[in-house]
PDB file of C-alpha atoms in Angstrom:
ATOM      1  CA  GLY A   1       0.000   0.000   0.000  1.00 82.00           C
ATOM      2  CA  ASP A   2       0.885   3.664  -0.123  1.00 88.00           C
ATOM      3  CA  SER A   3       3.254   4.995   2.514  1.00 93.00           C
ATOM      4  CA  VAL A   4       5.226   8.135   3.358  1.00 96.00           C
ATOM      5  CA  THR A   5       8.487   8.176   5.285  1.00 96.00           C
ATOM      6  CA  GLN A   6       9.404  11.486   6.785  1.00 94.00           C
ATOM      7  CA  MET A   7      12.487  12.840   8.503  1.00 83.00           C
ATOM      8  CA  GLU A   8      12.077  12.395  12.222  1.00 82.00           C
ATOM      9  CA  GLY A   9      12.149  15.392  14.466  1.00 83.00           C
ATOM     10  CA  PRO A  10      12.141  17.480  16.357  1.00 94.00           C
ATOM     11  CA  VAL A  11      14.253  19.877  14.325  1.00 95.00           C
ATOM     12  CA  THR A  12      15.593  23.032  15.973  1.00 96.00           C
ATOM     13  CA  LEU A  13      17.221  25.763  13.892  1.00 96.00           C
ATOM     14  CA  SER A  14      18.324  29.326  14.368  1.00 97.00           C
ATOM     15  CA  GLU A  15      16.511  32.087  12.533  1.00 97.00           C
ATOM     16  CA  GLU A  16      17.738  32.581   8.925  1.00 96.00           C
ATOM     17  CA  ALA A  17      19.143  29.047   8.741  1.00 97.00           C
ATOM     18  CA  PHE A  18      18.553  26.782   5.740  1.00 97.00           C
ATOM     19  CA  LEU A  19      15.878  24.142   6.195  1.00 97.00           C
ATOM     20  CA  THR A  20      15.516  20.706   4.644  1.00 97.00           C
ATOM     21  CA  ILE A  21      12.920  18.164   5.758  1.00 97.00           C
ATOM     22  CA  ASN A  22      13.277  14.868   3.924  1.00 97.00           C
ATOM     23  CA  CYS A  23      10.303  12.924   2.601  1.00 97.00           C
ATOM     24  CA  THR A  24      10.222   9.736   0.550  1.00 97.00           C
ATOM     25  CA  TYR A  25       7.217   7.773  -0.575  1.00 96.00           C
ATOM     26  CA  THR A  26       5.989   4.422  -1.824  1.00 94.00           C
ATOM     27  CA  ALA A  27       2.921   4.404  -4.034  1.00 90.00           C
ATOM     28  CA  THR A  28       1.333   2.599  -6.933  1.00 81.00           C
ATOM     29  CA  GLY A  29       0.645   4.640 -10.025  1.00 79.00           C
ATOM     30  CA  TYR A  30       1.328   8.353 -10.145  1.00 82.00           C
ATOM     31  CA  PRO A  31       0.549  10.020  -6.829  1.00 89.00           C
ATOM     32  CA  SER A  32       0.139  13.696  -6.103  1.00 89.00           C
ATOM     33  CA  LEU A  33       2.424  14.934  -3.328  1.00 93.00           C
ATOM     34  CA  PHE A  34       1.709  17.495  -0.642  1.00 94.00           C
ATOM     35  CA  TRP A  35       3.211  19.288   2.312  1.00 97.00           C
ATOM     36  CA  TYR A  36       0.771  20.285   5.045  1.00 96.00           C
ATOM     37  CA  VAL A  37       1.623  22.504   8.021  1.00 96.00           C
ATOM     38  CA  GLN A  38       0.047  22.594  11.456  1.00 93.00           C
ATOM     39  CA  TYR A  39       0.745  25.765  13.430  1.00 92.00           C
ATOM     40  CA  PRO A  40       0.293  25.638  17.216  1.00 86.00           C
ATOM     41  CA  GLY A  41      -3.385  25.561  18.098  1.00 81.00           C
ATOM     42  CA  GLU A  42      -4.521  25.508  14.479  1.00 85.00           C
ATOM     43  CA  GLY A  43      -5.747  22.956  11.963  1.00 85.00           C
ATOM     44  CA  LEU A  44      -3.813  21.420   9.094  1.00 92.00           C
ATOM     45  CA  GLN A  45      -3.193  23.765   6.168  1.00 92.00           C
ATOM     46  CA  LEU A  46      -1.945  22.940   2.709  1.00 93.00           C
ATOM     47  CA  LEU A  47       1.507  24.467   2.253  1.00 96.00           C
ATOM     48  CA  LEU A  48       2.335  23.308  -1.268  1.00 96.00           C
ATOM     49  CA  LYS A  49       1.738  20.500  -3.714  1.00 93.00           C
ATOM     50  CA  ALA A  50       3.015  18.864  -6.912  1.00 93.00           C
ATOM     51  CA  THR A  51       0.973  16.619  -9.152  1.00 89.00           C
ATOM     52  CA  LYS A  52       3.530  15.146 -11.562  1.00 89.00           C
ATOM     53  CA  ALA A  53       7.200  14.295 -11.845  1.00 92.00           C
ATOM     54  CA  ASP A  54       9.615  17.267 -11.874  1.00 94.00           C
ATOM     55  CA  ASP A  55       6.895  19.686 -10.756  1.00 94.00           C
ATOM     56  CA  LYS A  56       8.042  22.163  -8.116  1.00 97.00           C
ATOM     57  CA  GLY A  57       5.547  23.323  -5.516  1.00 96.00           C
ATOM     58  CA  SER A  58       6.246  26.592  -3.730  1.00 97.00           C
ATOM     59  CA  ASN A  59       4.590  28.825  -1.165  1.00 96.00           C
ATOM     60  CA  LYS A  60       5.721  31.271   1.548  1.00 95.00           C
ATOM     61  CA  GLY A  61       9.363  30.739   0.592  1.00 97.00           C
ATOM     62  CA  PHE A  62       9.107  26.951   0.894  1.00 98.00           C
ATOM     63  CA  GLU A  63       9.805  24.695  -2.088  1.00 98.00           C
ATOM     64  CA  ALA A  64       9.625  20.985  -2.858  1.00 98.00           C
ATOM     65  CA  THR A  65      10.318  19.151  -6.124  1.00 98.00           C
ATOM     66  CA  TYR A  66       8.579  15.920  -7.128  1.00 96.00           C
ATOM     67  CA  ARG A  67      11.433  13.486  -7.879  1.00 96.00           C
ATOM     68  CA  LYS A  68      10.058  10.287  -9.377  1.00 93.00           C
ATOM     69  CA  GLU A  69      13.479   8.669  -9.815  1.00 94.00           C
ATOM     70  CA  THR A  70      14.237   8.929  -6.092  1.00 95.00           C
ATOM     71  CA  THR A  71      10.582   8.851  -4.943  1.00 95.00           C
ATOM     72  CA  SER A  72      11.219  11.958  -2.878  1.00 97.00           C
ATOM     73  CA  PHE A  73       9.570  15.297  -2.134  1.00 97.00           C
ATOM     74  CA  HIS A  74      11.953  17.110   0.228  1.00 98.00           C
ATOM     75  CA  LEU A  75      10.835  20.416   1.729  1.00 98.00           C
ATOM     76  CA  GLU A  76      13.311  23.314   1.657  1.00 98.00           C
ATOM     77  CA  LYS A  77      13.457  26.936   2.708  1.00 98.00           C
ATOM     78  CA  GLY A  78      16.439  29.196   2.315  1.00 96.00           C
ATOM     79  CA  SER A  79      15.974  31.335   5.433  1.00 96.00           C
ATOM     80  CA  VAL A  80      13.589  30.277   8.163  1.00 97.00           C
ATOM     81  CA  GLN A  81      11.764  32.616  10.520  1.00 97.00           C
ATOM     82  CA  VAL A  82      10.422  32.160  14.036  1.00 96.00           C
ATOM     83  CA  SER A  83       6.913  32.152  12.535  1.00 96.00           C
ATOM     84  CA  ASP A  84       7.774  28.955  10.633  1.00 97.00           C
ATOM     85  CA  SER A  85       7.742  26.989  13.888  1.00 97.00           C
ATOM     86  CA  ALA A  86       5.121  24.295  13.344  1.00 96.00           C
ATOM     87  CA  VAL A  87       4.641  20.623  12.554  1.00 95.00           C
ATOM     88  CA  TYR A  88       5.128  19.717   8.888  1.00 97.00           C
ATOM     89  CA  PHE A  89       3.490  16.679   7.272  1.00 97.00           C
ATOM     90  CA  CYS A  90       4.380  15.130   3.942  1.00 97.00           C
ATOM     91  CA  ALA A  91       1.440  13.381   2.273  1.00 95.00           C
ATOM     92  CA  LEU A  92       0.276  11.792  -0.956  1.00 92.00           C
ATOM     93  CA  THR A  93      -2.896  10.842  -2.749  1.00 88.00           C
ATOM     94  CA  SER A  94      -3.232   8.276  -5.474  1.00 76.00           C
ATOM     95  CA  ALA A  95      -5.510  10.438  -7.639  1.00 62.00           C
ATOM     96  CA  ASN A  96      -4.407  13.546  -9.500  1.00 50.00           C
ATOM     97  CA  PHE A  97      -7.207  15.736  -8.214  1.00 51.00           C
ATOM     98  CA  GLY A  98      -6.734  14.867  -4.558  1.00 48.00           C
ATOM     99  CA  ASN A  99     -10.156  13.371  -4.128  1.00 58.00           C
ATOM    100  CA  GLU A 100      -8.688  10.169  -2.797  1.00 73.00           C
ATOM    101  CA  LYS A 101      -7.587   9.773   0.769  1.00 81.00           C
ATOM    102  CA  LEU A 102      -4.427  11.448   1.966  1.00 89.00           C
ATOM    103  CA  THR A 103      -1.687   9.185   3.299  1.00 92.00           C
ATOM    104  CA  PHE A 104       0.474  11.134   5.741  1.00 95.00           C
ATOM    105  CA  GLY A 105       3.954  10.808   7.151  1.00 95.00           C
ATOM    106  CA  THR A 106       4.454  11.007  10.902  1.00 95.00           C
ATOM    107  CA  GLY A 107       5.189  14.730  10.905  1.00 95.00           C
ATOM    108  CA  THR A 108       8.302  16.767  11.737  1.00 96.00           C
ATOM    109  CA  ARG A 109       8.165  19.341  14.508  1.00 95.00           C
ATOM    110  CA  LEU A 110      10.212  22.419  13.604  1.00 96.00           C
ATOM    111  CA  THR A 111      11.269  25.000  16.162  1.00 97.00           C
ATOM    112  CA  ILE A 112      13.041  28.182  15.103  1.00 97.00           C
ATOM    113  CA  ILE A 113      15.078  30.008  17.736  1.00 96.00           C
ATOM    114  CA  PRO A 114      15.521  33.801  17.432  1.00 94.00           C
TER     115      PRO A 114
ATOM    116  CA  GLU B   1     -15.572  31.675   3.002  1.00 63.00           C
ATOM    117  CA  ALA B   2     -16.173  29.959   6.327  1.00 80.00           C
ATOM    118  CA  GLY B   3     -13.910  27.027   7.087  1.00 91.00           C
ATOM    119  CA  VAL B   4     -14.673  23.509   8.267  1.00 94.00           C
ATOM    120  CA  ALA B   5     -16.340  23.640  11.678  1.00 95.00           C
ATOM    121  CA  GLN B   6     -15.986  20.949  14.316  1.00 96.00           C
ATOM    122  CA  SER B   7     -17.340  20.531  17.803  1.00 96.00           C
ATOM    123  CA  PRO B   8     -16.587  19.993  20.546  1.00 97.00           C
ATOM    124  CA  ARG B   9     -12.940  21.065  20.517  1.00 95.00           C
ATOM    125  CA  TYR B  10     -12.082  18.947  23.553  1.00 96.00           C
ATOM    126  CA  LYS B  11     -13.708  15.944  25.194  1.00 97.00           C
ATOM    127  CA  ILE B  12     -12.686  13.833  28.170  1.00 98.00           C
ATOM    128  CA  ILE B  13     -14.537  10.583  28.855  1.00 97.00           C
ATOM    129  CA  GLU B  14     -14.094   7.363  30.783  1.00 97.00           C
ATOM    130  CA  LYS B  15     -13.408   4.137  28.902  1.00 96.00           C
ATOM    131  CA  ARG B  16     -16.533   2.271  27.825  1.00 97.00           C
ATOM    132  CA  GLN B  17     -18.476   5.541  27.550  1.00 97.00           C
ATOM    133  CA  SER B  18     -19.798   6.820  24.238  1.00 97.00           C
ATOM    134  CA  VAL B  19     -18.938  10.064  22.488  1.00 98.00           C
ATOM    135  CA  ALA B  20     -19.984  11.889  19.332  1.00 98.00           C
ATOM    136  CA  PHE B  21     -18.235  14.483  17.211  1.00 97.00           C
ATOM    137  CA  TRP B  22     -19.825  16.876  14.748  1.00 97.00           C
ATOM    138  CA  CYS B  23     -18.506  18.359  11.522  1.00 97.00           C
ATOM    139  CA  ASN B  24     -19.881  21.020   9.198  1.00 96.00           C
ATOM    140  CA  PRO B  25     -17.904  21.145   5.945  1.00 95.00           C
ATOM    141  CA  ILE B  26     -17.350  24.130   3.707  1.00 93.00           C
ATOM    142  CA  SER B  27     -20.518  24.979   1.825  1.00 91.00           C
ATOM    143  CA  GLY B  28     -20.770  23.126  -1.482  1.00 88.00           C
ATOM    144  CA  HIS B  29     -18.081  20.562  -0.730  1.00 89.00           C
ATOM    145  CA  ALA B  30     -19.499  17.162  -1.637  1.00 88.00           C
ATOM    146  CA  THR B  31     -16.647  15.093  -0.213  1.00 90.00           C
ATOM    147  CA  LEU B  32     -16.090  14.835   3.512  1.00 94.00           C
ATOM    148  CA  TYR B  33     -13.396  12.916   5.408  1.00 95.00           C
ATOM    149  CA  TRP B  34     -12.816  11.900   9.008  1.00 97.00           C
ATOM    150  CA  TYR B  35      -9.201  11.311  10.061  1.00 96.00           C
ATOM    151  CA  GLN B  36      -7.763  10.058  13.360  1.00 97.00           C
ATOM    152  CA  GLN B  37      -4.477  11.610  14.495  1.00 95.00           C
ATOM    153  CA  ILE B  38      -2.816   9.812  17.380  1.00 95.00           C
ATOM    154  CA  LEU B  39      -0.146  11.800  19.230  1.00 90.00           C
ATOM    155  CA  GLY B  40       3.158  11.658  17.384  1.00 87.00           C
ATOM    156  CA  GLN B  41       1.634  10.190  14.217  1.00 89.00           C
ATOM    157  CA  GLY B  42       0.216  11.541  11.001  1.00 92.00           C
ATOM    158  CA  PRO B  43      -3.535  11.608  10.418  1.00 95.00           C
ATOM    159  CA  LYS B  44      -5.095   8.343   9.253  1.00 95.00           C
ATOM    160  CA  LEU B  45      -8.289   8.195   7.226  1.00 94.00           C
ATOM    161  CA  LEU B  46     -11.245   6.632   9.011  1.00 96.00           C
ATOM    162  CA  ILE B  47     -14.038   7.258   6.504  1.00 95.00           C
ATOM    163  CA  GLN B  48     -14.739   9.199   3.302  1.00 93.00           C
ATOM    164  CA  PHE B  49     -18.182  10.370   2.184  1.00 92.00           C
ATOM    165  CA  GLN B  50     -19.272  11.567  -1.232  1.00 88.00           C
ATOM    166  CA  ASN B  51     -22.499  13.479  -0.568  1.00 87.00           C
ATOM    167  CA  ASN B  52     -24.325  11.105   1.821  1.00 85.00           C
ATOM    168  CA  GLY B  53     -22.734   7.887   0.522  1.00 89.00           C
ATOM    169  CA  VAL B  54     -19.683   6.115   1.940  1.00 91.00           C
ATOM    170  CA  VAL B  55     -16.739   5.922  -0.475  1.00 88.00           C
ATOM    171  CA  ASP B  56     -14.152   4.305   1.811  1.00 89.00           C
ATOM    172  CA  ASP B  57     -14.548   3.034   5.354  1.00 93.00           C
ATOM    173  CA  SER B  58     -11.949   0.274   5.194  1.00 90.00           C
ATOM    174  CA  GLN B  59      -9.969   1.695   8.150  1.00 92.00           C
ATOM    175  CA  LEU B  60     -12.991   2.374  10.379  1.00 95.00           C
ATOM    176  CA  PRO B  61     -13.205   0.011  13.401  1.00 95.00           C
ATOM    177  CA  LYS B  62     -16.831  -0.803  12.770  1.00 94.00           C
ATOM    178  CA  ASP B  63     -17.338  -2.695  15.995  1.00 95.00           C
ATOM    179  CA  ARG B  64     -17.165   0.596  17.893  1.00 97.00           C
ATOM    180  CA  PHE B  65     -17.033   3.476  15.417  1.00 97.00           C
ATOM    181  CA  SER B  66     -19.882   4.719  13.270  1.00 97.00           C
ATOM    182  CA  ALA B  67     -20.354   7.762  11.074  1.00 97.00           C
ATOM    183  CA  GLU B  68     -23.175   9.263   9.117  1.00 95.00           C
ATOM    184  CA  ARG B  69     -23.872  12.141   6.783  1.00 94.00           C
ATOM    185  CA  LEU B  70     -27.605  11.928   6.377  1.00 81.00           C
ATOM    186  CA  LYS B  71     -28.336  15.011   4.259  1.00 86.00           C
ATOM    187  CA  GLY B  72     -25.006  15.194   2.495  1.00 83.00           C
ATOM    188  CA  VAL B  73     -23.848  18.184   4.544  1.00 91.00           C
ATOM    189  CA  ASP B  74     -23.075  17.816   8.269  1.00 95.00           C
ATOM    190  CA  SER B  75     -21.543  14.628   9.583  1.00 97.00           C
ATOM    191  CA  THR B  76     -21.252  12.937  12.952  1.00 97.00           C
ATOM    192  CA  LEU B  77     -18.670  10.405  14.102  1.00 98.00           C
ATOM    193  CA  LYS B  78     -19.529   8.237  17.095  1.00 98.00           C
ATOM    194  CA  ILE B  79     -17.481   5.940  19.289  1.00 98.00           C
ATOM    195  CA  GLN B  80     -19.303   3.424  21.454  1.00 97.00           C
ATOM    196  CA  PRO B  81     -17.792   2.116  23.680  1.00 96.00           C
ATOM    197  CA  ALA B  82     -14.554   4.075  23.833  1.00 97.00           C
ATOM    198  CA  LYS B  83     -11.192   2.450  24.592  1.00 97.00           C
ATOM    199  CA  LEU B  84      -8.020   4.004  25.942  1.00 97.00           C
ATOM    200  CA  GLU B  85      -6.367   3.709  22.528  1.00 96.00           C
ATOM    201  CA  ASP B  86      -9.057   5.937  20.991  1.00 97.00           C
ATOM    202  CA  SER B  87      -7.390   8.961  22.617  1.00 98.00           C
ATOM    203  CA  ALA B  88      -6.497  11.117  19.609  1.00 97.00           C
ATOM    204  CA  VAL B  89      -7.428  14.204  17.648  1.00 96.00           C
ATOM    205  CA  TYR B  90     -10.300  13.593  15.244  1.00 97.00           C
ATOM    206  CA  LEU B  91     -10.035  15.734  12.143  1.00 96.00           C
ATOM    207  CA  CYS B  92     -12.742  16.489   9.636  1.00 96.00           C
ATOM    208  CA  ALA B  93     -11.850  17.661   6.153  1.00 95.00           C
ATOM    209  CA  SER B  94     -13.792  18.605   3.052  1.00 92.00           C
ATOM    210  CA  TYR B  95     -12.687  18.657  -0.537  1.00 86.00           C
ATOM    211  CA  SER B  96     -12.859  21.601  -2.886  1.00 73.00           C
ATOM    212  CA  GLY B  97     -12.068  20.062  -6.243  1.00 65.00           C
ATOM    213  CA  GLY B  98     -13.517  17.588  -8.700  1.00 58.00           C
ATOM    214  CA  ALA B  99     -12.879  16.182 -12.133  1.00 53.00           C
ATOM    215  CA  GLY B 100     -11.438  18.954 -14.248  1.00 49.00           C
ATOM    216  CA  ALA B 101     -11.135  21.363 -11.326  1.00 51.00           C
ATOM    217  CA  ALA B 102      -8.344  23.893 -11.530  1.00 50.00           C
ATOM    218  CA  THR B 103      -7.453  23.412  -7.891  1.00 58.00           C
ATOM    219  CA  SER B 104      -7.788  20.536  -5.495  1.00 65.00           C
ATOM    220  CA  GLU B 105      -7.346  20.792  -1.788  1.00 79.00           C
ATOM    221  CA  GLN B 106      -8.658  19.159   1.318  1.00 87.00           C
ATOM    222  CA  PHE B 107      -9.563  21.785   3.926  1.00 91.00           C
ATOM    223  CA  PHE B 108      -9.238  20.666   7.523  1.00 93.00           C
ATOM    224  CA  GLY B 109     -11.182  21.682  10.590  1.00 94.00           C
ATOM    225  CA  PRO B 110      -9.465  22.445  13.924  1.00 92.00           C
ATOM    226  CA  GLY B 111     -10.118  18.934  15.224  1.00 95.00           C
ATOM    227  CA  THR B 112     -11.605  17.449  18.375  1.00 96.00           C
ATOM    228  CA  ARG B 113      -9.114  16.292  20.976  1.00 96.00           C
ATOM    229  CA  LEU B 114     -10.459  13.186  22.725  1.00 98.00           C
ATOM    230  CA  THR B 115      -8.971  11.887  25.960  1.00 97.00           C
ATOM    231  CA  VAL B 116     -10.177   8.507  27.191  1.00 97.00           C
ATOM    232  CA  LEU B 117      -9.367   7.804  30.852  1.00 97.00           C
TER     233      LEU B 117
END
């Protein structure tokens, strides 16, 4: 079945540091890939997505590229801010339009220190 | 537009008691999901509705969990009787897209945190 393996946390960085959170997946067919973020006290929010190989999703300075050859979708940001502190989830669906169920990784808690 | 609404936000019960959660999806969203998020894990799908019909309930523990969406809008998730391992956050989500849609995104509610003692 589908699965997502995500870099274990927690991750603590200083403000303005470079961020990478690794994510690899196993899926049949051609999944769509997502990063969701959960800020303290809030619900899950879509951060970015990519629906086919070599697509790059980007939002709020975060980027992730759909790499079919390595089955990866690593999240990166060049300069993190304190406001980026949150839990980040990598996820996939097996249908292009996301109507199928989301399969999530375990989440990575990110803390940014001023 | 208003987001996905859930209530209650928190619930504490004793094991073997029953509990119910309510979800109101974003207006016009035909697809509704219930996920269970155990502490330290990612959310796991329990059940998916399309309008008032069940699309996928393969991960729903049907001996104790039930869910309904009678009029294709609001939904309730019930646990009866609860076990200690049911302690989790229960998330409701609704889906904005469809075949040919320009965007596709599941919108999540704030969740209900259940503690079973």
